[in-house]
Coordinates of C-alpha atoms in Angstrom, one line a residue:
M1 CA -4.6 5.0 -36.0
N2 CA -3.8 7.3 -38.9
Y3 CA -2.6 4.6 -41.3
Y4 CA -3.4 4.2 -44.9
G5 CA -0.8 1.7 -46.0
G6 CA 1.0 1.3 -49.3
D7 CA -0.7 -1.3 -51.5
S8 CA -3.8 -1.0 -49.4
A9 CA -4.2 2.7 -50.3
V10 CA -3.9 1.8 -54.0
F11 CA -6.5 -1.0 -53.8
I12 CA -9.0 1.2 -51.9
L13 CA -8.5 3.9 -54.4
I14 CA -9.1 1.7 -57.4
G15 CA -12.3 0.4 -55.7
K16 CA -13.3 4.0 -55.1
M17 CA -12.7 5.0 -58.8
F18 CA -14.6 1.9 -60.0
N19 CA -17.6 2.9 -57.8
A20 CA -17.3 6.4 -59.2
G21 CA -17.9 5.1 -62.7
K22 CA -14.3 5.1 -64.0
V23 CA -13.4 2.3 -66.5
P24 CA -10.9 -0.2 -65.0
Y25 CA -7.6 -0.3 -66.9
V26 CA -8.7 2.4 -69.3
D27 CA -9.3 5.3 -66.9
F28 CA -6.9 4.0 -64.2
F29 CA -4.1 1.5 -64.3
E30 CA -3.4 -1.3 -61.8
H31 CA -1.5 -4.5 -62.4
K32 CA -3.8 -6.7 -60.2
G33 CA -6.7 -8.5 -61.8
P34 CA -10.4 -7.4 -61.9
T35 CA -11.7 -9.6 -59.0
L36 CA -9.6 -7.5 -56.6
I37 CA -11.3 -4.3 -58.0
F38 CA -14.7 -5.9 -57.5
I39 CA -13.8 -7.0 -53.9
E40 CA -12.6 -3.5 -53.0
A41 CA -15.6 -1.9 -54.6
I42 CA -18.0 -4.1 -52.7
G43 CA -16.0 -3.6 -49.5
L44 CA -16.4 0.2 -49.8
K45 CA -20.2 -0.1 -49.7
L46 CA -20.2 -1.5 -46.1
A47 CA -19.6 1.8 -44.3
D48 CA -19.2 5.5 -45.0
N49 CA -15.5 5.6 -43.9
E50 CA -13.3 4.0 -46.6
R51 CA -10.8 2.3 -44.3
S52 CA -13.4 1.2 -41.8
S53 CA -15.5 -0.2 -44.7
I54 CA -12.6 -2.3 -46.0
F55 CA -11.7 -3.4 -42.4
I56 CA -15.2 -4.8 -42.0
L57 CA -14.8 -6.9 -45.1
Q58 CA -11.3 -8.0 -43.8
V59 CA -12.9 -9.2 -40.5
I60 CA -15.5 -11.2 -42.4
N61 CA -12.8 -12.6 -44.7
L62 CA -10.5 -13.6 -41.8
F63 CA -13.4 -15.1 -39.8
I64 CA -14.3 -17.4 -42.7
T65 CA -10.6 -18.3 -43.0
Q66 CA -10.4 -19.2 -39.3
I67 CA -13.5 -21.5 -39.6
L68 CA -11.9 -23.3 -42.5
I69 CA -8.6 -23.7 -40.6
Y70 CA -10.5 -25.1 -37.7
K71 CA -12.4 -27.6 -39.9
I72 CA -9.2 -28.8 -41.5
A73 CA -7.5 -29.2 -38.1
K74 CA -10.6 -30.9 -36.6
T75 CA -10.3 -33.6 -39.3
Y76 CA -7.2 -34.8 -37.5
L77 CA -7.1 -33.3 -34.0
P78 CA -9.4 -32.7 -30.9
H79 CA -11.5 -29.5 -30.6
F80 CA -9.2 -27.5 -28.3
I81 CA -6.1 -28.2 -30.2
S82 CA -7.8 -27.3 -33.4
I83 CA -8.6 -23.9 -32.0
G84 CA -5.0 -23.7 -31.0
I85 CA -4.0 -24.3 -34.6
V86 CA -6.1 -21.4 -35.6
M87 CA -4.3 -19.1 -33.1
L88 CA -0.9 -20.3 -34.2
T89 CA -1.8 -19.7 -37.8
L90 CA -2.9 -16.2 -36.9
L91 CA 0.5 -15.7 -35.2
A92 CA 2.3 -16.7 -38.4
F93 CA -0.1 -14.4 -40.4
S94 CA 1.1 -11.5 -38.2
F95 CA 4.6 -11.9 -39.7
T96 CA 3.4 -11.5 -43.3
I97 CA 0.4 -9.2 -43.2
Q98 CA 2.3 -6.0 -44.1
G99 CA -0.5 -3.6 -43.7
G100 CA -3.3 -6.0 -44.8
N101 CA -5.9 -5.6 -47.6
S102 CA -3.6 -7.6 -49.9
T103 CA -4.5 -10.0 -52.7
E104 CA -2.9 -12.7 -50.6
E105 CA -5.2 -12.0 -47.7
W106 CA -8.3 -12.1 -49.9
S107 CA -7.1 -15.4 -51.3
L108 CA -6.9 -17.3 -48.0
P109 CA -10.6 -18.5 -47.8
Y110 CA -10.3 -20.0 -51.3
L111 CA -7.0 -21.7 -50.6
Y112 CA -8.2 -23.2 -47.3
L113 CA -11.5 -24.2 -48.8
C114 CA -9.9 -26.1 -51.7
L115 CA -7.4 -27.7 -49.2
L116 CA -10.3 -28.8 -47.0
I117 CA -12.1 -30.4 -50.0
T118 CA -8.8 -32.1 -51.1
I119 CA -8.1 -33.9 -47.8
G120 CA -11.7 -35.2 -47.6
F121 CA -12.9 -35.7 -51.2
E122 CA -12.5 -39.5 -51.2
D123 CA -15.1 -39.8 -48.4
Y124 CA -17.6 -37.6 -50.3
S125 CA -20.5 -39.0 -52.3
A126 CA -20.3 -38.8 -56.1
R127 CA -22.7 -35.9 -56.1
K128 CA -20.9 -34.0 -53.4
Q129 CA -17.6 -34.5 -55.3
K130 CA -19.0 -32.9 -58.4
V131 CA -20.2 -29.9 -56.5
C132 CA -16.9 -29.5 -54.7
F133 CA -14.9 -29.7 -58.0
V134 CA -17.1 -26.9 -59.4
I135 CA -16.3 -24.9 -56.3
M136 CA -12.6 -25.6 -56.7
G137 CA -12.8 -24.4 -60.3
M138 CA -14.6 -21.2 -59.2
S139 CA -12.0 -20.6 -56.5
A140 CA -9.2 -21.0 -59.0
A141 CA -10.9 -18.6 -61.4
I142 CA -11.3 -15.9 -58.7
L143 CA -7.6 -16.0 -57.9
F144 CA -6.6 -16.4 -61.6
W145 CA -8.4 -13.1 -62.3
M146 CA -6.9 -11.5 -59.1
R147 CA -3.2 -12.5 -59.2
L148 CA -2.0 -15.6 -61.1
N149 CA 0.5 -16.7 -58.5
N150 CA -2.2 -16.8 -55.8
M151 CA -3.8 -19.9 -57.2
G152 CA -0.7 -22.1 -56.6
I153 CA -2.1 -24.1 -53.7
I154 CA -5.3 -24.8 -55.6
C155 CA -3.3 -26.0 -58.6
A156 CA -1.4 -28.3 -56.2
C157 CA -4.7 -29.7 -54.9
L158 CA -6.1 -30.3 -58.4
L159 CA -2.9 -32.0 -59.5
F160 CA -3.0 -34.3 -56.4
I161 CA -6.6 -35.4 -57.1
M162 CA -5.7 -36.1 -60.7
I163 CA -2.7 -38.2 -59.6
I164 CA -5.0 -40.2 -57.3
A165 CA -7.5 -40.7 -60.0
L166 CA -4.9 -41.9 -62.5
Q167 CA -3.2 -44.1 -59.9
N168 CA -6.5 -45.8 -59.1
K169 CA -7.5 -45.9 -62.8
N170 CA -10.6 -44.0 -61.9
L171 CA -11.6 -42.4 -65.1
K172 CA -14.9 -41.2 -63.7
L173 CA -13.2 -39.3 -60.9
F174 CA -10.7 -37.8 -63.4
L175 CA -13.5 -36.6 -65.8
N176 CA -15.6 -35.3 -62.9
L177 CA -12.7 -33.2 -61.7
A178 CA -11.8 -32.0 -65.2
L179 CA -15.4 -31.1 -66.2
G180 CA -16.4 -29.8 -62.8
G181 CA -13.2 -27.7 -62.5
L182 CA -13.7 -26.3 -66.0
L183 CA -17.3 -25.5 -65.4
G184 CA -16.5 -23.6 -62.2
F185 CA -13.7 -21.8 -63.9
L186 CA -15.9 -20.7 -66.8
F187 CA -18.7 -19.8 -64.5
I188 CA -16.5 -17.0 -63.1
S189 CA -14.4 -16.2 -66.2
I190 CA -17.1 -15.8 -68.9
P191 CA -19.0 -12.9 -67.1
I192 CA -15.6 -11.2 -66.5
I193 CA -14.6 -11.5 -70.2
I194 CA -18.1 -10.4 -71.4
Y195 CA -18.1 -7.4 -69.1
F196 CA -14.6 -6.1 -70.1
T197 CA -15.4 -6.8 -73.8
H198 CA -18.7 -4.8 -73.4
I199 CA -16.9 -1.8 -71.8
G200 CA -14.1 -2.0 -74.4
A201 CA -11.3 -2.7 -71.9
L202 CA -10.5 -6.4 -72.5
S203 CA -7.1 -5.9 -74.1
E204 CA -6.2 -3.3 -71.4
M205 CA -7.3 -5.7 -68.7
I206 CA -5.3 -8.6 -70.1
Y207 CA -2.2 -6.4 -70.5
A208 CA -2.3 -5.0 -66.9
S209 CA -3.3 -8.3 -65.2
F210 CA -1.0 -10.7 -67.0
L211 CA 1.4 -9.3 -69.7
F212 CA 2.7 -6.4 -67.5
N213 CA 3.3 -8.9 -64.6
F214 CA 5.5 -11.1 -66.7
S215 CA 8.1 -8.4 -66.8
Y216 CA 7.4 -7.5 -63.1
I217 CA 8.2 -11.0 -61.8
Q218 CA 11.7 -10.8 -63.5
Y219 CA 12.6 -8.0 -61.2
H220 CA 15.2 -9.1 -58.6
L221 CA 14.5 -7.5 -55.2
E222 CA 17.6 -6.7 -53.2
Q223 CA 16.8 -7.2 -49.5
P224 CA 19.1 -7.2 -46.5
F225 CA 19.2 -10.7 -44.9
S226 CA 18.5 -11.2 -41.2
L227 CA 17.1 -13.8 -38.9
V228 CA 13.8 -12.0 -38.9
D229 CA 13.7 -12.1 -42.7
L230 CA 14.4 -15.8 -42.6
I231 CA 11.6 -16.4 -40.2
K232 CA 9.1 -14.3 -42.2
G233 CA 10.1 -15.9 -45.5
W234 CA 10.5 -19.5 -44.5
L235 CA 8.5 -20.1 -41.3
S236 CA 5.6 -21.7 -43.1
L237 CA 7.6 -23.8 -45.5
L238 CA 10.1 -25.0 -42.9
T239 CA 7.2 -25.9 -40.5
F240 CA 5.5 -27.8 -43.4
I241 CA 8.7 -29.7 -44.3
I242 CA 9.2 -30.8 -40.6
G243 CA 5.6 -31.8 -40.2
S244 CA 5.5 -33.7 -43.5
I245 CA 8.7 -35.7 -42.6
L246 CA 7.5 -36.5 -39.1
Y247 CA 4.0 -37.5 -40.3
Y248 CA 5.3 -39.8 -43.1
K249 CA 7.9 -41.3 -40.9
K250 CA 5.2 -42.3 -38.3
Y251 CA 2.2 -43.2 -40.5
R252 CA 3.8 -44.0 -43.9
D253 CA 0.8 -42.3 -45.6
Y254 CA 1.8 -42.3 -49.2
K255 CA -1.2 -40.2 -50.4
M256 CA -0.4 -37.5 -47.8
L257 CA 3.2 -37.5 -48.9
V258 CA 2.2 -36.9 -52.6
L259 CA -0.1 -34.1 -51.5
C260 CA 2.7 -32.5 -49.5
I261 CA 5.1 -32.7 -52.4
C262 CA 2.6 -31.0 -54.7
L263 CA 1.8 -28.3 -52.2
F264 CA 5.5 -27.6 -51.5
V265 CA 6.5 -27.4 -55.2
F266 CA 3.7 -25.0 -56.1
A267 CA 4.1 -22.9 -52.9
F268 CA 7.8 -22.5 -53.5
V269 CA 7.5 -21.6 -57.1
T270 CA 4.8 -19.0 -56.6
T271 CA 6.3 -17.3 -53.6
H272 CA 10.1 -17.7 -53.9
I273 CA 10.8 -17.2 -57.6
G274 CA 10.9 -13.5 -58.5
P275 CA 10.4 -10.7 -55.9
Q276 CA 10.0 -12.2 -52.4
Y277 CA 7.9 -9.6 -50.5
F278 CA 6.9 -10.8 -47.0
H279 CA 3.2 -10.4 -47.8
Y280 CA 3.6 -12.9 -50.6
M281 CA 4.3 -15.5 -47.9
T282 CA 0.8 -15.2 -46.7
L283 CA 0.0 -17.6 -49.5
N284 CA 1.9 -20.3 -47.6
L285 CA -0.2 -20.1 -44.4
P286 CA -2.2 -23.2 -45.4
L287 CA 1.1 -25.1 -45.5
F288 CA 2.0 -23.8 -42.0
S289 CA -1.4 -25.0 -40.7
I290 CA -1.0 -28.4 -42.2
G291 CA 2.6 -28.6 -40.9
V292 CA 1.6 -27.8 -37.4
I293 CA -1.3 -30.3 -37.6
Q294 CA 1.0 -33.0 -38.8
I295 CA 3.5 -32.3 -35.9
F296 CA 0.7 -32.6 -33.4
C297 CA -0.6 -35.8 -35.0
T298 CA 2.7 -37.5 -34.5
Q299 CA 2.1 -36.9 -30.8
K300 CA -1.4 -38.2 -30.9
I301 CA -1.1 -40.5 -27.8
R302 CA -0.2 -37.6 -25.6
L303 CA -3.0 -35.5 -27.0
L304 CA -5.8 -37.8 -25.8
N305 CA -5.6 -36.2 -22.4
R306 CA -8.1 -33.3 -22.1
N307 CA -5.8 -31.3 -19.8
S308 CA -3.0 -31.6 -22.3
N309 CA -5.3 -30.2 -25.0
L310 CA -6.2 -27.2 -22.8
V311 CA -2.5 -26.6 -22.1
I312 CA -1.8 -26.5 -25.8
L313 CA -4.7 -24.1 -26.4
T314 CA -3.6 -21.8 -23.6
G315 CA 0.0 -21.8 -24.9
A316 CA -1.2 -20.9 -28.4
F317 CA -3.4 -18.1 -26.9
F318 CA -0.6 -16.5 -24.9
M319 CA 1.9 -16.8 -27.9
L320 CA -0.6 -15.0 -30.2
F321 CA -1.6 -12.2 -27.8
G322 CA 1.8 -11.9 -26.2
Y323 CA 3.4 -11.3 -29.6
T324 CA 0.6 -8.9 -30.6
F325 CA 1.1 -6.9 -27.4
Y326 CA 4.9 -6.9 -27.9
K327 CA 4.6 -5.8 -31.6
K328 CA 2.1 -3.1 -30.9
N329 CA 4.4 -1.5 -28.4
Q330 CA 7.5 -1.4 -30.6
K331 CA 8.6 2.2 -31.4
Q332 CA 9.5 1.3 -34.9
Y333 CA 6.2 -0.4 -35.5
I334 CA 4.3 2.5 -34.1
K335 CA 6.3 4.9 -36.4
D336 CA 5.7 2.7 -39.5
Q337 CA 2.0 2.6 -38.8
D338 CA 1.5 6.3 -38.4
D339 CA 0.7 8.5 -41.4
T340 CA 0.0 11.6 -39.4
L341 CA 2.8 13.7 -40.9
F342 CA 1.9 12.7 -44.5
I343 CA -1.7 13.4 -43.9
S344 CA -0.9 16.9 -42.6
N345 CA 1.5 17.6 -45.5
S346 CA -1.0 16.3 -48.1
T347 CA -3.7 18.5 -46.7
D348 CA -1.3 21.4 -46.5
I349 CA -0.5 21.1 -50.2
V350 CA -4.1 20.9 -51.4
D351 CA -5.0 23.9 -49.2
K352 CA -2.8 26.0 -51.4
I353 CA -4.9 25.2 -54.5
P354 CA -8.2 26.9 -55.2
V355 CA -11.1 24.5 -54.8
N356 CA -12.3 24.9 -58.4
E357 CA -8.8 24.0 -59.6
R358 CA -8.3 20.8 -57.5
P359 CA -9.7 18.5 -60.1
F360 CA -6.8 19.6 -62.4
I361 CA -4.1 18.0 -60.2
F362 CA -1.6 15.4 -61.4
A363 CA 0.5 13.6 -58.8
Y364 CA 3.7 12.1 -60.1
N365 CA 5.4 9.3 -58.2
V366 CA 3.4 10.2 -55.1
S367 CA 1.9 7.6 -52.8
A368 CA -1.8 6.8 -53.5
R369 CA -2.5 7.8 -49.9
F370 CA -2.4 11.4 -51.2
W371 CA -5.6 10.9 -53.2
L372 CA -7.5 9.2 -50.3
I373 CA -6.4 11.8 -47.8
T374 CA -7.4 14.8 -50.0
N375 CA -10.6 13.1 -51.2
I376 CA -9.7 13.8 -54.9
L377 CA -10.1 11.3 -57.7
P378 CA -7.1 11.1 -60.1
G379 CA -7.8 12.4 -63.6
Y380 CA -5.0 10.5 -65.3
K381 CA -4.7 6.8 -66.0
F382 CA -1.3 6.4 -64.3
F383 CA -2.0 7.9 -60.9
T384 CA 0.8 6.6 -58.6
N385 CA 4.1 4.8 -58.6
Q386 CA 4.7 5.8 -62.3
E387 CA 8.5 5.4 -62.0
W388 CA 8.2 2.0 -60.4
H389 CA 5.8 0.8 -63.2
G390 CA 8.1 2.4 -65.8
L391 CA 11.0 0.2 -64.6
H392 CA 9.1 -2.8 -65.9
D393 CA 7.5 -1.2 -69.0
K394 CA 8.9 2.1 -70.4
S395 CA 5.8 2.6 -72.5
I396 CA 4.0 3.6 -69.3
L397 CA 6.3 6.6 -69.0
T398 CA 5.8 7.4 -72.6
E399 CA 2.0 7.2 -72.2
T400 CA 2.1 9.3 -69.1
N401 CA 4.0 12.1 -70.9
R402 CA 1.6 12.0 -73.8
L403 CA -1.4 12.3 -71.6
I404 CA 0.0 15.3 -69.7
Q405 CA 1.0 17.0 -72.9
E406 CA -2.4 16.5 -74.5
I407 CA -4.2 17.6 -71.4
P408 CA -1.7 19.7 -69.4
P409 CA -2.5 19.6 -65.6
L410 CA -2.7 23.0 -64.0
W411 CA -1.0 21.6 -60.9
I412 CA 1.6 18.9 -60.5
V413 CA 2.6 17.4 -57.1
I414 CA 5.9 15.6 -56.8
P415 CA 7.8 14.1 -53.8
N416 CA 10.1 16.2 -51.9
D417 CA 13.2 14.1 -51.2
N418 CA 15.2 17.1 -49.9
A419 CA 17.6 16.7 -52.8
N420 CA 17.7 17.4 -56.5
I421 CA 14.6 15.8 -58.1
K422 CA 15.9 13.1 -60.4
F423 CA 13.3 11.0 -62.4
I424 CA 13.9 8.1 -64.7
N425 CA 11.4 9.9 -66.8
T426 CA 13.7 12.6 -68.1
E427 CA 11.1 13.9 -70.5
L428 CA 8.8 14.7 -67.6
S429 CA 11.7 16.4 -65.8
N430 CA 12.1 18.7 -68.9
I431 CA 8.4 19.4 -68.9
L432 CA 8.5 20.4 -65.2
F433 CA 11.6 22.6 -65.8
E434 CA 10.2 24.4 -68.9
E435 CA 6.5 24.6 -68.2
Y436 CA 6.1 24.6 -64.4
Q437 CA 7.4 26.6 -61.5
E438 CA 7.5 25.7 -57.8
S439 CA 4.6 27.2 -55.9
Y440 CA 5.0 25.6 -52.5
R441 CA 6.7 22.8 -50.7
N442 CA 6.7 21.0 -47.3
D443 CA 8.6 18.1 -45.9
D444 CA 6.9 15.5 -48.1
L445 CA 5.7 17.2 -51.2
I446 CA 6.4 19.9 -53.8
L447 CA 3.6 21.8 -55.6
M448 CA 4.3 22.9 -59.1
R449 CA 2.0 25.3 -61.1
R450 CA 1.8 25.5 -64.8
I451 CA 3.3 28.7 -66.3
T452 CA 0.6 30.5 -68.3
S453 CA 1.3 33.3 -70.7
N454 CA -0.6 36.5 -70.4

């Protein structure tokens, strides 16, 4: 299918620029952390086709995630039902994936791994505990340097183990967790800091990955409310709440209740405060899995029958693949996943530019798909969504204007919204009006050429 996605196109592009030798956050701007850039850069090495290459890495990532879901479920439930839990989690994932290749998707193995460690750490030997705590610290660091909100569940797990250590007055456990977690965190963080210091981009990386996002999270997203929105936004949390209540009511497991409270608080804060995009809710999938596991555990007597287990597995299978078949045949879904027209119009625009002049293009507020489709690397730091970024930090617009005045692009591509072009960046509008003239347009894009004096 001819689909590049929104955020996915940006992430593939930053990985491509990194592999081409451009300096992250200096030569190109992105407000996700460096571990995402490294993941995309590695993913692009797996195949010649960019999207296929990232898809291969996604398959590996999701396969590891499914194994971890199974191992968590198998701690409480029989084999067939554990497989069913995996399928039901995939069903919930299909509600929040939004094109895939998101930071939330890449976070899932680390979240599930830390959750698996947390539910079983008391049965581990002292040596295994220390190793696991280092792993948790490393996992936290990977997500910390990707997107701060994504490490919420890991923070909940660490807090829970600390509570258990303090409650049991187990100073050794507390110190092992603190030192092991810190060691793991530093093991990932120190090389990142050294690398960005070495290339002279540490302050730019800190600004883009953290400081910019503090203003970004204050943005209030206006979304129409519907039942579908409620399901996508709250399915995992509501399932988790129901499962936690039923489980505690039946087993009176105080430790599990404390873990559930920690998980819910961190999950709610990191996904429901600030913008609430559906793909953010992918971070709550571990809660969905635990919630479903707890619901089945309360019916444990009925689950001892092998035939009942197979019925549950079969039901989960048909729910997953039935919904997938239904979704793939929806006209609106097919339309949303088809970039054929934009591909054609992007190619059409670039065909109007001489080959030797194509490196001198600047695209303003145009989807990152444009660069991937045309196989051109941006020559300016702020290469897409400039107006969106400028809403949160006006200095981005100022810097964009400075760059194109210092090195005026020969060609500028802007969106064609079939109306008067109105930018928040009024200075750029003036530059376009005074120094550029329209050369060509199609349904998606307008090509502007710089006016040169004879």
